[in-house]
Each structure stands twice: as structure tokens, then as C-alpha cells.
JSON list of C-alpha atoms in Angstrom, two decimals:
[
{"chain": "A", "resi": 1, "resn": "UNK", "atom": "CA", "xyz": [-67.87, -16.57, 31.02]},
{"chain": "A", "resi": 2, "resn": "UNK", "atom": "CA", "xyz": [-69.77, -13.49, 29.31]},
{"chain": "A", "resi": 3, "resn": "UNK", "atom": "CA", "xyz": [-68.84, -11.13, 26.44]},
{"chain": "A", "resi": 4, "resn": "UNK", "atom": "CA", "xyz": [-67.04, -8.80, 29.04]},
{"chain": "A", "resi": 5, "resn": "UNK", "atom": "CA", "xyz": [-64.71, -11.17, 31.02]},
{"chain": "A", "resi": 6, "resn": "UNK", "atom": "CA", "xyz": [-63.77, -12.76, 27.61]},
{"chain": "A", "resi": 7, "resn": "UNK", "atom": "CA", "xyz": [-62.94, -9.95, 25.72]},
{"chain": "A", "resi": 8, "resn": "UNK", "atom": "CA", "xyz": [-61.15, -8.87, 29.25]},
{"chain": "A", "resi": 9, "resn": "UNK", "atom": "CA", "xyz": [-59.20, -11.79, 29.22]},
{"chain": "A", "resi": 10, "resn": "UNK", "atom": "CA", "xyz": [-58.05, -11.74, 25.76]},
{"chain": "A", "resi": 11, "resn": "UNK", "atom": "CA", "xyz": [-56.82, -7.74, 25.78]},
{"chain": "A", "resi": 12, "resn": "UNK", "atom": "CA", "xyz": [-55.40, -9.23, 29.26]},
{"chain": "A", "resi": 13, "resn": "UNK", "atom": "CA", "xyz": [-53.33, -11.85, 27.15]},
{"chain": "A", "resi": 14, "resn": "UNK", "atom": "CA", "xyz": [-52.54, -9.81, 24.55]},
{"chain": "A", "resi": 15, "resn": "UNK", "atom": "CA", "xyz": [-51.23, -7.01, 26.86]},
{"chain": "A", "resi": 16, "resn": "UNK", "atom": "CA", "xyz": [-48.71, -9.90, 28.54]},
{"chain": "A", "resi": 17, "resn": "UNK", "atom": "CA", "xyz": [-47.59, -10.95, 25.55]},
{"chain": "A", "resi": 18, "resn": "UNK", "atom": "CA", "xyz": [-46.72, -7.54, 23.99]},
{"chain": "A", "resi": 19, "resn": "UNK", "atom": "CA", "xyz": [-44.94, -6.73, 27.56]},
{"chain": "A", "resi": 20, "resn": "UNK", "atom": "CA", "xyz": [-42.33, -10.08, 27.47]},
{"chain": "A", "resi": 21, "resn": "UNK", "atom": "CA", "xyz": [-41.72, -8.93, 23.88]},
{"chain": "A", "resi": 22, "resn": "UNK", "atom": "CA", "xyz": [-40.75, -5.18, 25.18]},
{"chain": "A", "resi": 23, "resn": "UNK", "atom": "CA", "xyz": [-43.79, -3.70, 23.11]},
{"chain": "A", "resi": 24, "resn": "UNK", "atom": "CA", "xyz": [-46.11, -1.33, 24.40]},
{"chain": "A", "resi": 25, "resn": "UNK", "atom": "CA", "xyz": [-48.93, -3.08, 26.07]},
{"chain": "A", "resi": 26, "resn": "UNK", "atom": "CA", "xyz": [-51.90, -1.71, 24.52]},
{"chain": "A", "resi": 27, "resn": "UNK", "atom": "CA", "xyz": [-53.93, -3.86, 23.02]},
{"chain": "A", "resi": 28, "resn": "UNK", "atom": "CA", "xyz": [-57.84, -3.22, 21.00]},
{"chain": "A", "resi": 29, "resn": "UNK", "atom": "CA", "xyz": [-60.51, -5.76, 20.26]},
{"chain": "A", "resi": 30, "resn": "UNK", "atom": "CA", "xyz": [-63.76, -4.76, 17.80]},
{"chain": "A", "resi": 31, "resn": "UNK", "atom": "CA", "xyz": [-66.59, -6.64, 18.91]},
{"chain": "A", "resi": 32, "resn": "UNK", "atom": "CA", "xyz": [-69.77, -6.78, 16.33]},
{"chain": "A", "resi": 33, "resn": "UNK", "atom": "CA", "xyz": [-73.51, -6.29, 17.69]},
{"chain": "A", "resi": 34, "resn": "UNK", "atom": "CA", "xyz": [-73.48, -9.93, 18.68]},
{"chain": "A", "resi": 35, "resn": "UNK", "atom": "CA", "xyz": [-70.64, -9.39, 21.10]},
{"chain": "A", "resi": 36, "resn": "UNK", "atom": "CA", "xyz": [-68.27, -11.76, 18.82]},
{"chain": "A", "resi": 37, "resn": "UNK", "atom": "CA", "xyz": [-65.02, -10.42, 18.35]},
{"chain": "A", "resi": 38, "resn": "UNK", "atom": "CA", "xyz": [-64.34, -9.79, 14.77]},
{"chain": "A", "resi": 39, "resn": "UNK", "atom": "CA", "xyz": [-60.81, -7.44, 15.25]},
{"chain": "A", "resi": 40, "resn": "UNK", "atom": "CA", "xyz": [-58.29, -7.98, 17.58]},
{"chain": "A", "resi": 41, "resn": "UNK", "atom": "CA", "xyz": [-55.27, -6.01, 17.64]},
{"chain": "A", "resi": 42, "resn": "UNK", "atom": "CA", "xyz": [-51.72, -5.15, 19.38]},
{"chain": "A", "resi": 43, "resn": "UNK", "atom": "CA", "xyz": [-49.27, -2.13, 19.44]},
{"chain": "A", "resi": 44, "resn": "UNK", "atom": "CA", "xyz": [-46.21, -2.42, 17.10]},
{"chain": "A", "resi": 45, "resn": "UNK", "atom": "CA", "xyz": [-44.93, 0.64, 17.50]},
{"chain": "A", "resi": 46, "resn": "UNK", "atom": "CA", "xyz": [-40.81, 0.81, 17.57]},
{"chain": "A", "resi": 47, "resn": "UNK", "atom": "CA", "xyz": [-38.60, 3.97, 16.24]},
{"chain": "A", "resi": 48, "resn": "UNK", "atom": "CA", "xyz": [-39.18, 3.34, 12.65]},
{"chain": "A", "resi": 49, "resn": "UNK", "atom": "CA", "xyz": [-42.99, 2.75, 12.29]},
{"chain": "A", "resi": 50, "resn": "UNK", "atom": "CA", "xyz": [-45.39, 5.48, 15.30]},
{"chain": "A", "resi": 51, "resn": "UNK", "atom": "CA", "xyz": [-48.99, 4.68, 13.61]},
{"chain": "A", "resi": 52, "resn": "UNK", "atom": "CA", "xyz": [-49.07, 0.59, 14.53]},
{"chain": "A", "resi": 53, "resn": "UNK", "atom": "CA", "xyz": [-51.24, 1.11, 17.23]},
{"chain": "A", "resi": 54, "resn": "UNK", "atom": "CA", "xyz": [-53.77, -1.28, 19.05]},
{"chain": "A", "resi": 55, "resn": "UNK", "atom": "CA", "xyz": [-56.74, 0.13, 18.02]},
{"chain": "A", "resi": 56, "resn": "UNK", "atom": "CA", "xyz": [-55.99, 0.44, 13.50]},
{"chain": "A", "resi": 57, "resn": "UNK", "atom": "CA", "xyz": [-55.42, -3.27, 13.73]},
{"chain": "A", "resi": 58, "resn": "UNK", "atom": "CA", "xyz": [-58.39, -4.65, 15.17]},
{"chain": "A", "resi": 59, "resn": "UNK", "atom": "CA", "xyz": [-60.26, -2.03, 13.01]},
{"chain": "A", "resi": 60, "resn": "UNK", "atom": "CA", "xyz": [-58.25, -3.46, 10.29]},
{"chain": "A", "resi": 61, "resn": "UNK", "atom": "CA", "xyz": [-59.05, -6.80, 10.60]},
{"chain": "A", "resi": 62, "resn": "UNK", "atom": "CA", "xyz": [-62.59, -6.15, 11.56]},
{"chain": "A", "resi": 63, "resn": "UNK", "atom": "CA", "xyz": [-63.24, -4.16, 7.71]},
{"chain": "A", "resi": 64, "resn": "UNK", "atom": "CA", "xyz": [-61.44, -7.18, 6.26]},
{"chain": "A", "resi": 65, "resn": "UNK", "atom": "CA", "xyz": [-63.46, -9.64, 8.18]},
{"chain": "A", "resi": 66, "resn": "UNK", "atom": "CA", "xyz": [-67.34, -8.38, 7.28]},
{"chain": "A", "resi": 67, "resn": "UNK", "atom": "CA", "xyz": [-65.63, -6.97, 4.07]},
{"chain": "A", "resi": 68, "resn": "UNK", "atom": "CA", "xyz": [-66.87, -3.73, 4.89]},
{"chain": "A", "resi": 69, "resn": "UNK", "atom": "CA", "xyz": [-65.02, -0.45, 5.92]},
{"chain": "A", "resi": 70, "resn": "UNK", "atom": "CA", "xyz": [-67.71, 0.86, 8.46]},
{"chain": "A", "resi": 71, "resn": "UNK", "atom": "CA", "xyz": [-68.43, -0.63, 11.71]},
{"chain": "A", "resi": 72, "resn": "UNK", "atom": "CA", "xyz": [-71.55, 1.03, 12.72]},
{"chain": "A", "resi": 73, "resn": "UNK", "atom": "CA", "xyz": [-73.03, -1.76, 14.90]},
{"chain": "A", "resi": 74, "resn": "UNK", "atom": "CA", "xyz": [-69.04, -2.46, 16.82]},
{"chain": "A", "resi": 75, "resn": "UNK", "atom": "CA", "xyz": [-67.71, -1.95, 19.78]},
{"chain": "A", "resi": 76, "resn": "UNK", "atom": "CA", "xyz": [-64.16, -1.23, 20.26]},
{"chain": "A", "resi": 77, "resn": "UNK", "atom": "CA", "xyz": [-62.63, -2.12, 23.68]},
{"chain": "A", "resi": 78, "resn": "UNK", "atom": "CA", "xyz": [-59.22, -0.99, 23.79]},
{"chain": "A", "resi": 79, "resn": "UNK", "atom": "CA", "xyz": [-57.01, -1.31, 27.25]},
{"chain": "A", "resi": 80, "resn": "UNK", "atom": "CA", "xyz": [-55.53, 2.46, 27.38]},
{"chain": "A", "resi": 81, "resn": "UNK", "atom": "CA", "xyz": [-57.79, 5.43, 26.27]},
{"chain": "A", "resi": 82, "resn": "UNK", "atom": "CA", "xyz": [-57.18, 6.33, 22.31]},
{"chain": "A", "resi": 83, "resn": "UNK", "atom": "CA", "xyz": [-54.79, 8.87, 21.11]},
{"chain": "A", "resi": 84, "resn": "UNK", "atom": "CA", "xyz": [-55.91, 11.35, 18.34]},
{"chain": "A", "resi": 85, "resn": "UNK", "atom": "CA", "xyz": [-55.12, 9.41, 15.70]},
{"chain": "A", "resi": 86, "resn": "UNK", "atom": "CA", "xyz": [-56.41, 6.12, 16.52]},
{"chain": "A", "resi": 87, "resn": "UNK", "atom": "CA", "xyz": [-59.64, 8.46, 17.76]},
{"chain": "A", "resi": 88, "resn": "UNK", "atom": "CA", "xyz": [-59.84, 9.60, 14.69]},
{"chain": "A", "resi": 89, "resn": "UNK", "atom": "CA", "xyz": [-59.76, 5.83, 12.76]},
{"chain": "A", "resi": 90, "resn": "UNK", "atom": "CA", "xyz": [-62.44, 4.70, 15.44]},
{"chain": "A", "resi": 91, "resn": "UNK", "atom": "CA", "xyz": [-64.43, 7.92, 14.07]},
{"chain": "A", "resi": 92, "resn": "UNK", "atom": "CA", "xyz": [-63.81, 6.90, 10.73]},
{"chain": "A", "resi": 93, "resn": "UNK", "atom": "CA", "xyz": [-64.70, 3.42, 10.72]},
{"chain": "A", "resi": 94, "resn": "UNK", "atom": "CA", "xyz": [-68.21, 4.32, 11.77]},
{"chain": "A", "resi": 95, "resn": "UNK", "atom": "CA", "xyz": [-68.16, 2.70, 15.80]},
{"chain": "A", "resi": 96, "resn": "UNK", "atom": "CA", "xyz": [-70.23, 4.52, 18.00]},
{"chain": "A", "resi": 97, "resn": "UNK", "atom": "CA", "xyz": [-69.39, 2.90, 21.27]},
{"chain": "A", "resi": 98, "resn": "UNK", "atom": "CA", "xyz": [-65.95, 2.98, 23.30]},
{"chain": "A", "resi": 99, "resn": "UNK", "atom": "CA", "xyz": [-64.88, 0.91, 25.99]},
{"chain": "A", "resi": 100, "resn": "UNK", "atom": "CA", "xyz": [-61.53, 1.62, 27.72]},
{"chain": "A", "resi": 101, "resn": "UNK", "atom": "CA", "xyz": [-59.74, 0.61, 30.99]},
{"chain": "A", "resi": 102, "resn": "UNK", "atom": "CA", "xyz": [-56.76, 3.00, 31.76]},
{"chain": "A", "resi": 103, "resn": "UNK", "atom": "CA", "xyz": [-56.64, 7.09, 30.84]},
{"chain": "A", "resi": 104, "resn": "UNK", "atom": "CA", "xyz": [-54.01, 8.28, 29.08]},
{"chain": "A", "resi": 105, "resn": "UNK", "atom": "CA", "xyz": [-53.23, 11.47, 30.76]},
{"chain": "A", "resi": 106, "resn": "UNK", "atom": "CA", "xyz": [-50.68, 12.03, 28.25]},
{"chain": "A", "resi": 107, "resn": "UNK", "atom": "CA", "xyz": [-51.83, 11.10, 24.61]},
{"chain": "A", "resi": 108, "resn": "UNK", "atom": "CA", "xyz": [-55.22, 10.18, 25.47]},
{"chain": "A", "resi": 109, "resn": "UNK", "atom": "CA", "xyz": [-58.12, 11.78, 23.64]},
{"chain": "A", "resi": 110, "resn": "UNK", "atom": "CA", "xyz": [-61.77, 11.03, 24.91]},
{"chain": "A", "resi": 111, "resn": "UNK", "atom": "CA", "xyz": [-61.38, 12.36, 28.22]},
{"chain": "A", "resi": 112, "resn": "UNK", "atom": "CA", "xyz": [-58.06, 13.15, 29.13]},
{"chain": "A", "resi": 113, "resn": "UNK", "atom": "CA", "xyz": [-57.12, 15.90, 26.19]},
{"chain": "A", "resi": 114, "resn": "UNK", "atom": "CA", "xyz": [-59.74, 17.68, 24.65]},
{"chain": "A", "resi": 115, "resn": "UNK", "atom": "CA", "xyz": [-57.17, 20.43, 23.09]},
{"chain": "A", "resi": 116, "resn": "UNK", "atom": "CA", "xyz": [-53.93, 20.66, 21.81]},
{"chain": "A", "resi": 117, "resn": "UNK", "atom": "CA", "xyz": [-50.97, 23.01, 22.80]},
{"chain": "A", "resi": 118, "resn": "UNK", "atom": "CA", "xyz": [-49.89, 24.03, 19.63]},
{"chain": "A", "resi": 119, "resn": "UNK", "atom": "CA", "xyz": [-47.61, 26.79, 21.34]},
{"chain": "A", "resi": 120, "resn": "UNK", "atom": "CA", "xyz": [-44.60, 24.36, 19.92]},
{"chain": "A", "resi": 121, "resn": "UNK", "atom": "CA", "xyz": [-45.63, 24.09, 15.83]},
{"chain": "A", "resi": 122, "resn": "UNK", "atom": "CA", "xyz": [-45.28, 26.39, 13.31]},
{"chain": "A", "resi": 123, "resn": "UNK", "atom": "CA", "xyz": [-48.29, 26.25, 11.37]},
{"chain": "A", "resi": 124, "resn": "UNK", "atom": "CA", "xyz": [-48.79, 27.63, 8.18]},
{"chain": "A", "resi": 125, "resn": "UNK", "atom": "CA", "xyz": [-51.84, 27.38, 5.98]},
{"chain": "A", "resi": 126, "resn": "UNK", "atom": "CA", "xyz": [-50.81, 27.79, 2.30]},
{"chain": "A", "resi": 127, "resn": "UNK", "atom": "CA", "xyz": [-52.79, 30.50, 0.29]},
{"chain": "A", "resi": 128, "resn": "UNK", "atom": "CA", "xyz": [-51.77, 29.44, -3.19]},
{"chain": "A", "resi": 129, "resn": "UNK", "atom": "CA", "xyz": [-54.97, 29.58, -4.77]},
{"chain": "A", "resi": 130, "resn": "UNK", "atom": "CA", "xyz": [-53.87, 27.68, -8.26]},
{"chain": "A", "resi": 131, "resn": "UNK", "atom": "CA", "xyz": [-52.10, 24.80, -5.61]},
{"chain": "A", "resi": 132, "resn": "UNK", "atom": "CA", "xyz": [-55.15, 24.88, -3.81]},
{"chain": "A", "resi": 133, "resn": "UNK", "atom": "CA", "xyz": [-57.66, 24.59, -6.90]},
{"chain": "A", "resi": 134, "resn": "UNK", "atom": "CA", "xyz": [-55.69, 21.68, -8.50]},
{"chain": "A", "resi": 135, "resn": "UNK", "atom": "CA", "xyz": [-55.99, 20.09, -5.14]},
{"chain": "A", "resi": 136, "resn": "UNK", "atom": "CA", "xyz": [-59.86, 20.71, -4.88]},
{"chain": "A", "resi": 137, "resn": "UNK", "atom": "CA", "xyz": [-60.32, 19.33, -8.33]},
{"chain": "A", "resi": 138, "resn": "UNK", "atom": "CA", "xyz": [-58.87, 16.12, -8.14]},
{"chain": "A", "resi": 139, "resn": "UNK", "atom": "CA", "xyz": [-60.45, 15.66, -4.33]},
{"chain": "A", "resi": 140, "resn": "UNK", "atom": "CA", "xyz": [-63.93, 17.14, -6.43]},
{"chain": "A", "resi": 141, "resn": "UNK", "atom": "CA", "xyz": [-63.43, 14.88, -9.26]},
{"chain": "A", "resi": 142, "resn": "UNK", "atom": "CA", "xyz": [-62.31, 11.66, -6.89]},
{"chain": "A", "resi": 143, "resn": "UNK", "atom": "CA", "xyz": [-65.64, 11.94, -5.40]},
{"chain": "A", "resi": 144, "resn": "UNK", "atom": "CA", "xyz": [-67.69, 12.34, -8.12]},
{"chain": "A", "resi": 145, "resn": "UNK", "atom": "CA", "xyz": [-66.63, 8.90, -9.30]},
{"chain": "A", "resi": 146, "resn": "UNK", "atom": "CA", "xyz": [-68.09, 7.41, -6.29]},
{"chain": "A", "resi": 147, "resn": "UNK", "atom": "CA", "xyz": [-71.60, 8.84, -7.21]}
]
């Protein structure tokens, strides 16, 4: 069996499972530049708790498994193209390469959604400049510690 069919066959099982316990059936798997899986990950979304998607799992567990939190040289395979947010994690983390099965004509945000209808939100960007300047020096002065 190669890399493909096995990774295939374990977002396969994982998908099953998550379907006879009534969970979504999205599952993620982060891959390293081997081709060894190093994340693996599930939905566990439900009414109280929307961010427990797939894809921050196997991220997740791929940080805590090279003890690292960027994932330059992964792969992320995920069954159902990403939402926004779990876009923007895979951005985060550092992977460069995306592999998904299904689109997600709905929430899905490499191909299927490229913009937003915002015609629904009020949004408001807040002009209070001494709010904003204590803001900017903490965020300023968070950073320069990591120098």
C-alpha cells in the first residue's frame, strides 16, 4: 500500500467512525516530508463547542509531535475542503500543500468561497485612538520580547 491509499484509508476510517457516533464526518491527517503521518484528527463539533474541527487537531497533534508550531515541510489531507477558519490554522501552521476530496460549496474556502457576503453583519471598526494605542502597545511590547 503507498502513502496515498493509507492515509485514504485511515481519513476513510475515521470518517465511519465519526458517522456511527452522529459526528460530522470530516476528518484531517498532517503528513511530514517523509509521507508519515504525524497528526491525525476528527470533527467534534456539537452546539456547545463550533471550532473542533478536523483539520486544528491533526495540526495540533502534529506541533506537539515534532515539538514545533510550524509545519513547513507537511501535508495536510483533509476529506471535505477547509472552512475559513481551519484555512486560516493550515496558513498559520506554516503547510504549504493541501490535499482534499469533497468541496464544500457551503463553508469551503480554497475553491469554493473566495468572498464573504457580509450584507448580514454589522461591522464596526472602533476609532478610539487611546483603546487602540493601549492595544498596539502591549501587541508592540509582546513582540519585542520574542526578539
Amino acid at each position: 500500500m503507498n502513502n496515498k491509499e493509507e492515509i485514504f484509508q485511515k481519513l476513510y476510517s475515521l470518517v465511519r467512525n465519526a458517522a456511527k457516533k452522529d459526528s460530522v464526518p470530516i476528518a484531517a491527517i498532517v503528513s511530514n516530508k517523509k509521507g508519515e503521518i504525524i497528526g491525525i484528527g476528527q470533527n467534534k463539533t456539537n452546539k456547545n463547542i463550533v471550532t473542533s474541527h478536523a483539520e486544528i487537531y491533526a495540526i495540533n497533534q502534529a506541533c506537539k509531535k515534532i515539538k514545533a508550531s510550524k509545519l513547513q515541510d507537511c501535508t495536510i489531507w483533509i476529506t471535505v475542503e477547509p472552512c475559513m477558519m481551519c484555512l486560516g490554522a493550515i496558513i498559520n501552521a506554516g503547510i504549504k500543500k493541501i490535499n482534499y476530496y469533497l468541496e464544500n460549496e457551503k463553508f469551503g474556502f480554497v475553491k469554493s468561497n473566495h468572498t464573504f457576503d457580509l450584507s448580514k453583519m454589522t461591522i464596526h471598526k472602533i476609532n478610539d485612538n487611546k483603546e487602540k494605542n493601549d492595544l498596539k502597545n502591549i501587541m508592540q511590547g509582546f513582540f519585542l520580547k520574542l526578539r
